Coordinates of C-alpha atoms and ligand atoms in Angstrom, one line a residue:
X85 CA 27.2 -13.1 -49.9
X86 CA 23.6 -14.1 -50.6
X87 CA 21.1 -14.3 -47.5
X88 CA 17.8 -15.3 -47.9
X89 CA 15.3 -15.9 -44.8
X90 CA 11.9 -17.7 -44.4
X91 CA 10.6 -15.3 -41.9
X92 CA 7.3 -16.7 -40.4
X93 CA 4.8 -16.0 -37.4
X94 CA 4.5 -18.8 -35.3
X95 CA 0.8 -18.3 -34.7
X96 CA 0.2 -22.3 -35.7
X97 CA 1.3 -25.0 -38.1
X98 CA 2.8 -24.2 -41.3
X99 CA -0.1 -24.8 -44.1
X100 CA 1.5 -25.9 -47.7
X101 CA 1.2 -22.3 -48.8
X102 CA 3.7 -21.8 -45.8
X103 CA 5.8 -24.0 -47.2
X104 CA 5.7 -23.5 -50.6
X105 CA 7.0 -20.3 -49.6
X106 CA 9.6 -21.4 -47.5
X107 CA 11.1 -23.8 -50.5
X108 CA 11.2 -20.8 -52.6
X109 CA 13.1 -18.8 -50.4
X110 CA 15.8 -21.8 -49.5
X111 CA 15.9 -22.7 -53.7
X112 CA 16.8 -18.8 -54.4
X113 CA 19.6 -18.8 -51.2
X114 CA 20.9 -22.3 -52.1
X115 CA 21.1 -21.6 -55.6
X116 CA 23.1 -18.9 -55.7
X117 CA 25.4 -20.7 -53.2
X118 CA 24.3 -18.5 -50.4
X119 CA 22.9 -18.3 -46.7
X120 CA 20.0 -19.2 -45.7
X121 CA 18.2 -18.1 -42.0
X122 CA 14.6 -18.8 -40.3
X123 CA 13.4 -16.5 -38.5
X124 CA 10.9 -16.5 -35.7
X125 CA 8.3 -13.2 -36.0
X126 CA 6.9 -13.7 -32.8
X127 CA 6.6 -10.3 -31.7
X128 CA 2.7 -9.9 -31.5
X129 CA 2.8 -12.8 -28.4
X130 CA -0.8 -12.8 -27.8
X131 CA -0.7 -14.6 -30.9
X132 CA 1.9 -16.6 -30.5
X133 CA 1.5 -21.0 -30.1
X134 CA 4.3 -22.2 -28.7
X135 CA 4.3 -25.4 -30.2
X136 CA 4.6 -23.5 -33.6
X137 CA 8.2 -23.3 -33.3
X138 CA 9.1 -26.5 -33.4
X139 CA 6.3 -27.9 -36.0
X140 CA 8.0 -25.4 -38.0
X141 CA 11.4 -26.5 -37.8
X142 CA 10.6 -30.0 -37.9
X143 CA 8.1 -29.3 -40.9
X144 CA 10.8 -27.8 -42.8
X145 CA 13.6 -30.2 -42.1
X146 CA 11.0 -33.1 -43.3
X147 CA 10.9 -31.4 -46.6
X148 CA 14.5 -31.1 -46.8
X149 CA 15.4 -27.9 -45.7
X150 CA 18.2 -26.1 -43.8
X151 CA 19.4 -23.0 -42.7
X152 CA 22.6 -21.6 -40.9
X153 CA 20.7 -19.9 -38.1
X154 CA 17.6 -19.2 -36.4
X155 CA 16.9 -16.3 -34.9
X156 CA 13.2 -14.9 -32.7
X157 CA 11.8 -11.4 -33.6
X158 CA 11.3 -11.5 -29.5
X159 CA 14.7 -11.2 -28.5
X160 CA 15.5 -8.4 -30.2
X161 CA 13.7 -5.8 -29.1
X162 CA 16.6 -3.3 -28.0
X163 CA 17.2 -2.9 -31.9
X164 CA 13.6 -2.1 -32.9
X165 CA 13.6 0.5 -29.9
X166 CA 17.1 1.7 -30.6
X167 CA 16.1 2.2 -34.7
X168 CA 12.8 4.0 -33.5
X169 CA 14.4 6.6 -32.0
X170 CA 15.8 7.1 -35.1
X171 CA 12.6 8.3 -37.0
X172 CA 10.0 11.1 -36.8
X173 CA 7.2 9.7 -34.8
X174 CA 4.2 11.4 -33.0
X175 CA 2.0 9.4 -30.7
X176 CA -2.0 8.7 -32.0
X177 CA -4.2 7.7 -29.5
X178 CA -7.1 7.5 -31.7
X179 CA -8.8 4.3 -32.1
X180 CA -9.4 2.4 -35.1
X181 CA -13.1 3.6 -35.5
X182 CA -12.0 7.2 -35.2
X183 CA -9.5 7.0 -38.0
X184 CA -11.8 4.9 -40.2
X185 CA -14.2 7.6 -39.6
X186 CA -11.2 10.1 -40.2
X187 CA -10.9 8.9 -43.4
X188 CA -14.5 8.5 -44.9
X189 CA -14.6 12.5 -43.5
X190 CA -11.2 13.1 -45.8
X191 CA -11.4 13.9 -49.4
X192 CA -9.1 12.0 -51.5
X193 CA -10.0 8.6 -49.6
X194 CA -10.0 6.2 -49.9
X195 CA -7.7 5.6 -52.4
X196 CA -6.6 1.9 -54.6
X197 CA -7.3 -1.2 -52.6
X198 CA -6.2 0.6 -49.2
X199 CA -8.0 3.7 -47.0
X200 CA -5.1 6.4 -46.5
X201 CA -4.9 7.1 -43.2
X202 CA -5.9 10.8 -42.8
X203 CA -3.5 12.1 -40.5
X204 CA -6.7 12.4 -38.2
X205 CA -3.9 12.5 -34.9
X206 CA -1.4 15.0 -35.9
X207 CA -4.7 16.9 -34.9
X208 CA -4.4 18.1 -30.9
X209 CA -8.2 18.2 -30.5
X210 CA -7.7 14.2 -31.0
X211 CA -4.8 13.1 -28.8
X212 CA -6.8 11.5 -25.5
X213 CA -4.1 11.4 -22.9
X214 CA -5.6 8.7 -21.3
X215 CA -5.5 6.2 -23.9
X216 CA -2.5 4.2 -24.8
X217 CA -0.7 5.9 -27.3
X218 CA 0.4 4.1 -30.2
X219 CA 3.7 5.9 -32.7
X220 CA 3.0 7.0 -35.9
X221 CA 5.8 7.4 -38.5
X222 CA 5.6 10.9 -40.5
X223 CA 6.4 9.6 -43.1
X224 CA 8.0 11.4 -46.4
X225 CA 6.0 12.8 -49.1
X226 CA 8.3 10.6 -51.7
X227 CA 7.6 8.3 -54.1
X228 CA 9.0 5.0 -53.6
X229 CA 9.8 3.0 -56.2
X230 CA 10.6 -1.1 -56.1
X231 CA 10.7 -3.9 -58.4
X232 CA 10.0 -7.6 -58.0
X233 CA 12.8 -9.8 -59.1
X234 CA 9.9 -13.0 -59.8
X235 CA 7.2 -10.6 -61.7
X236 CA 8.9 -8.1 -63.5
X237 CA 6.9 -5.5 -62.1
X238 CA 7.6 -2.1 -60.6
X239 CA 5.7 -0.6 -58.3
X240 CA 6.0 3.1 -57.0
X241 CA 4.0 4.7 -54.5
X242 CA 4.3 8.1 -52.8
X243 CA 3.9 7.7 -49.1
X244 CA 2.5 10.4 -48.2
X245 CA -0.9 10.3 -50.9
X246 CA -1.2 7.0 -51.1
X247 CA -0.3 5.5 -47.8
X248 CA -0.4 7.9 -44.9
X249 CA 1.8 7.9 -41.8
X250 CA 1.7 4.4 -40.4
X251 CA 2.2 2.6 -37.2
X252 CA 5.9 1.9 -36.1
X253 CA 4.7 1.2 -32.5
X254 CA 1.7 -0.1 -31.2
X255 CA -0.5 1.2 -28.5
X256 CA 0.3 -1.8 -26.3
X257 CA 4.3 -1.0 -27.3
X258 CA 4.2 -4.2 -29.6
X259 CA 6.7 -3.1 -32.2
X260 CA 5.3 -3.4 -35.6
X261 CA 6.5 -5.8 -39.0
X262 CA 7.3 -3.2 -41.0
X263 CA 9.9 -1.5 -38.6
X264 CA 11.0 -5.2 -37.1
X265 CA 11.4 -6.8 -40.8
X266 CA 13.6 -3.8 -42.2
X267 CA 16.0 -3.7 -38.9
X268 CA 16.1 -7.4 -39.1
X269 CA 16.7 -7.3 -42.7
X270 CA 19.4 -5.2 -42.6
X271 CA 21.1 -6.3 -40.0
X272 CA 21.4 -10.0 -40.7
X273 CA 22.8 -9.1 -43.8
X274 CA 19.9 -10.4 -45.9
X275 CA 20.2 -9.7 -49.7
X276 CA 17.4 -11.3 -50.9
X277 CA 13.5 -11.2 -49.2
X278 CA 11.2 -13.9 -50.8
X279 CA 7.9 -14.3 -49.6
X280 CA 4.3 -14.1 -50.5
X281 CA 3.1 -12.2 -52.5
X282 CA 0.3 -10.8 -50.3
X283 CA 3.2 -8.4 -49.0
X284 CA 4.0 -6.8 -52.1
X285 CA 2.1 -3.7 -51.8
X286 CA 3.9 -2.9 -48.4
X287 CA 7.0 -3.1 -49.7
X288 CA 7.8 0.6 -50.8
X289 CA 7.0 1.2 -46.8
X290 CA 9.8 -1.0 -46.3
X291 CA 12.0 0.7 -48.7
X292 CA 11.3 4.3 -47.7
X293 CA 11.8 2.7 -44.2
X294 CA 15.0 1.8 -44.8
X295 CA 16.5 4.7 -47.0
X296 CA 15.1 6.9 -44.0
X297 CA 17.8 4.6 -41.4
X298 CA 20.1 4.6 -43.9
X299 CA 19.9 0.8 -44.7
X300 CA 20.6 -0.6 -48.0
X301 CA 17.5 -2.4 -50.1
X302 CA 17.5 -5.6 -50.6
X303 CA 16.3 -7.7 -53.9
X304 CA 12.4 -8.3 -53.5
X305 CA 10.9 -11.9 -55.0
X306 CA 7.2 -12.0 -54.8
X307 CA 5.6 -15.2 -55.1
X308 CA 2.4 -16.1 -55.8
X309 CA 0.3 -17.3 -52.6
X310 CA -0.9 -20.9 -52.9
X311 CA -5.0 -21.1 -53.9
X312 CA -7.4 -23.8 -53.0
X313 CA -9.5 -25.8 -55.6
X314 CA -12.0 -22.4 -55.4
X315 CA -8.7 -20.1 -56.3
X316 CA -8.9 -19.0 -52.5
X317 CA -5.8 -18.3 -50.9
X318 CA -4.8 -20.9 -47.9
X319 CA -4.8 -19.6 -44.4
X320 CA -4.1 -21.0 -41.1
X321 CA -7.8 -19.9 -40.2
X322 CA -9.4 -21.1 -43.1
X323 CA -8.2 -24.6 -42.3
X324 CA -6.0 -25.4 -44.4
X325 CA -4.6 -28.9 -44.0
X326 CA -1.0 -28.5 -41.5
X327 CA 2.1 -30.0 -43.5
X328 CA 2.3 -31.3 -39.6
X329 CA -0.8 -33.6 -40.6
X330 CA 0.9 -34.7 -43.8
X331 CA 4.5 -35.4 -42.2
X332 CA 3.4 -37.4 -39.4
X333 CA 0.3 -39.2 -41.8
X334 CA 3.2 -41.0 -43.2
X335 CA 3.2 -38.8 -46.4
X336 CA 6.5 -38.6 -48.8
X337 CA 8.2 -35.9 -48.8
X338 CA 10.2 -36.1 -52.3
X339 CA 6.3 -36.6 -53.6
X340 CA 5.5 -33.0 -52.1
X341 CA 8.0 -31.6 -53.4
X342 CA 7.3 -32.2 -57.0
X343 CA 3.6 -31.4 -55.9
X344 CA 4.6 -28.3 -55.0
X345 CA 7.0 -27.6 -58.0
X346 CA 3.8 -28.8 -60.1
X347 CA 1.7 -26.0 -58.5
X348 CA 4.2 -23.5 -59.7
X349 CA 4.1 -25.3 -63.5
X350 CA 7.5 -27.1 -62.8
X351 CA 7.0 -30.6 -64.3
X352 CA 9.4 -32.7 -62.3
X353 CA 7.5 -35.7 -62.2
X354 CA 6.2 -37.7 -59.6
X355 CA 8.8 -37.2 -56.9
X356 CA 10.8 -34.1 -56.6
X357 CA 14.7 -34.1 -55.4
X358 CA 16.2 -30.8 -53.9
X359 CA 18.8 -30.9 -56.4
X360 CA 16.3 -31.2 -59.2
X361 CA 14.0 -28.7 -57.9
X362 CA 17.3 -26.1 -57.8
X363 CA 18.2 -26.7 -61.1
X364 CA 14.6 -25.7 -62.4
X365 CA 14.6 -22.6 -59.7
X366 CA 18.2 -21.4 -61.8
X367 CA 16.4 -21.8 -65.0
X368 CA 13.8 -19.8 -63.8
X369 CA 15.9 -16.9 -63.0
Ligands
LIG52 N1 6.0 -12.9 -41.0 C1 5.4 -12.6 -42.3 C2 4.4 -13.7 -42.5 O1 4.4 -14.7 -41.9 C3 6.4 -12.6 -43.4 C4 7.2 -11.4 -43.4 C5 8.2 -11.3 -44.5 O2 8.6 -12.3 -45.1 O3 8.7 -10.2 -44.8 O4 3.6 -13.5 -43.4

């Protein structure tokens, strides 16, 4: 069956980027008469708001939206420990100045948009026992190839060249996304992982990730992040305005929703009904 999930951090309220997101991800599910989950990734808890949880649900259930279960990246930790021990790791107790200066000292780096890490700690002479060591994945020299079910477009990357051996486990034991979202991913059954598209680039790690535990891939949507009037992306720290402000300013929620559409080129008119708004999401597809 088709399982979709709007995944966020609660680090603070949803902005309408957030959103936009999140109506994406239930149109895909709902449309193709399938599941739909939230999930809560909250393992990084010094960044954690607890208010965020429920301005998120409330945010989303103003809009329209349901799901069939809600789950918290926190209370799941025995799987992201249990899948770890799964992998080939090797602790790195270098910090992140060293390995920045690791990789100006490295020749083919950096490379694209993103430094390589150089592999700076698989070096002895660099592993400080006193430090707090965080895992590294070795990961394989591969080339990982994925393609976006909303763009068309393909992306393949090898690992090894282009990536570098990344963090699985943090110094402070903080389990990272990319090994939390596949475990999750896989074992909630999700199909079908929509989400910004700010992730895209990450996703072969995902991939590799999960062909390494043995875990199927699921279909990838990227969608475009929401801009402001300068073409710069909302963030929570930028200030962009909370859908919180909007829901309890009185605003109307069938109005947003064709906003929204409109911001994706969907002319729906001035007010936007769920069923409407799926209809145009099956055309799209
Ligand atoms: N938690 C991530 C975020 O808020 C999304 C992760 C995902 O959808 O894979 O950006």
């Amino acid at each position: 069956m088709v399982t979709g999930r709007f995944a966020p951090s609660p680090t603070g309220p949803l902005h309408l980027g957030n959103l936009r997101t999140a109506l994406l991800a239930w149109l895909q599910a709902r449309a193709a008469g399938g599941r739909f989950l939230l999930r809560f990734e909250d393992l990084d808890t010094g960044r954690v708001r607890g208010a965020a949880y429920q301005s998120t649900r409330d945010d989303l259930h103003w809009l329209g939206l349901d799901w069939d279960a809600e789950h918290r990246q926190s209370e799941r930790l025995d799987l992201y420990a249990a899948a770890l021990t799964r992998l080939d790791t090797y602790p790195c107790t270098c910090s992140r100045r060293e390995i920045q200066a690791g990789i100006q000292a490295s020749a083919g780096a950096p490379h694209g948009t993103e430094a390589v890490y150089s592999g700076l700690c698989l070096d002895p002479a660099h592993r400080q026992p006193g430090r707090p060591a965080a895992l590294r994945w070795r990961v394989p020299d591969e080339t990982v190839c994925v393609t976006d079910c909303w763009t068309g477009d393909e992306l393949c990357q090898n690992l090894r060249r282009e990536v570098g051996d990344f963090v699985v486990q943090r110094g402070d034991g903080v389990y990272a996304y990319h090994l939390a979202v596949v475990v999750d991913d896989f074992e909630m059954g999700v199909t079908d992982v929509l989400r910004g598209a700010d992730l895209w680039e990450a996703t072969p790690r995902q991939v590799a990730l999960q062909q390494t535990l043995g875990f199927p891939t699921p279909r990838y949507w990227h969608v475009p992040l929401l801009t402001d009037y300068r073409g710069e992306r909302l963030a929570k720290r930028g200030g962009a305005p909370s859908v919180q402000s909007l829901r309890t300013g009185g605003a109307d929620p069938a109005a947003l929703r064709a906003e929204l559409a409109r911001s994706l080129g969907w002319a729906l008119g001035e007010t936007a009904s769920l069923q409407k708004l799926l209809q145009r999401f099956a055309r799209t597809t």
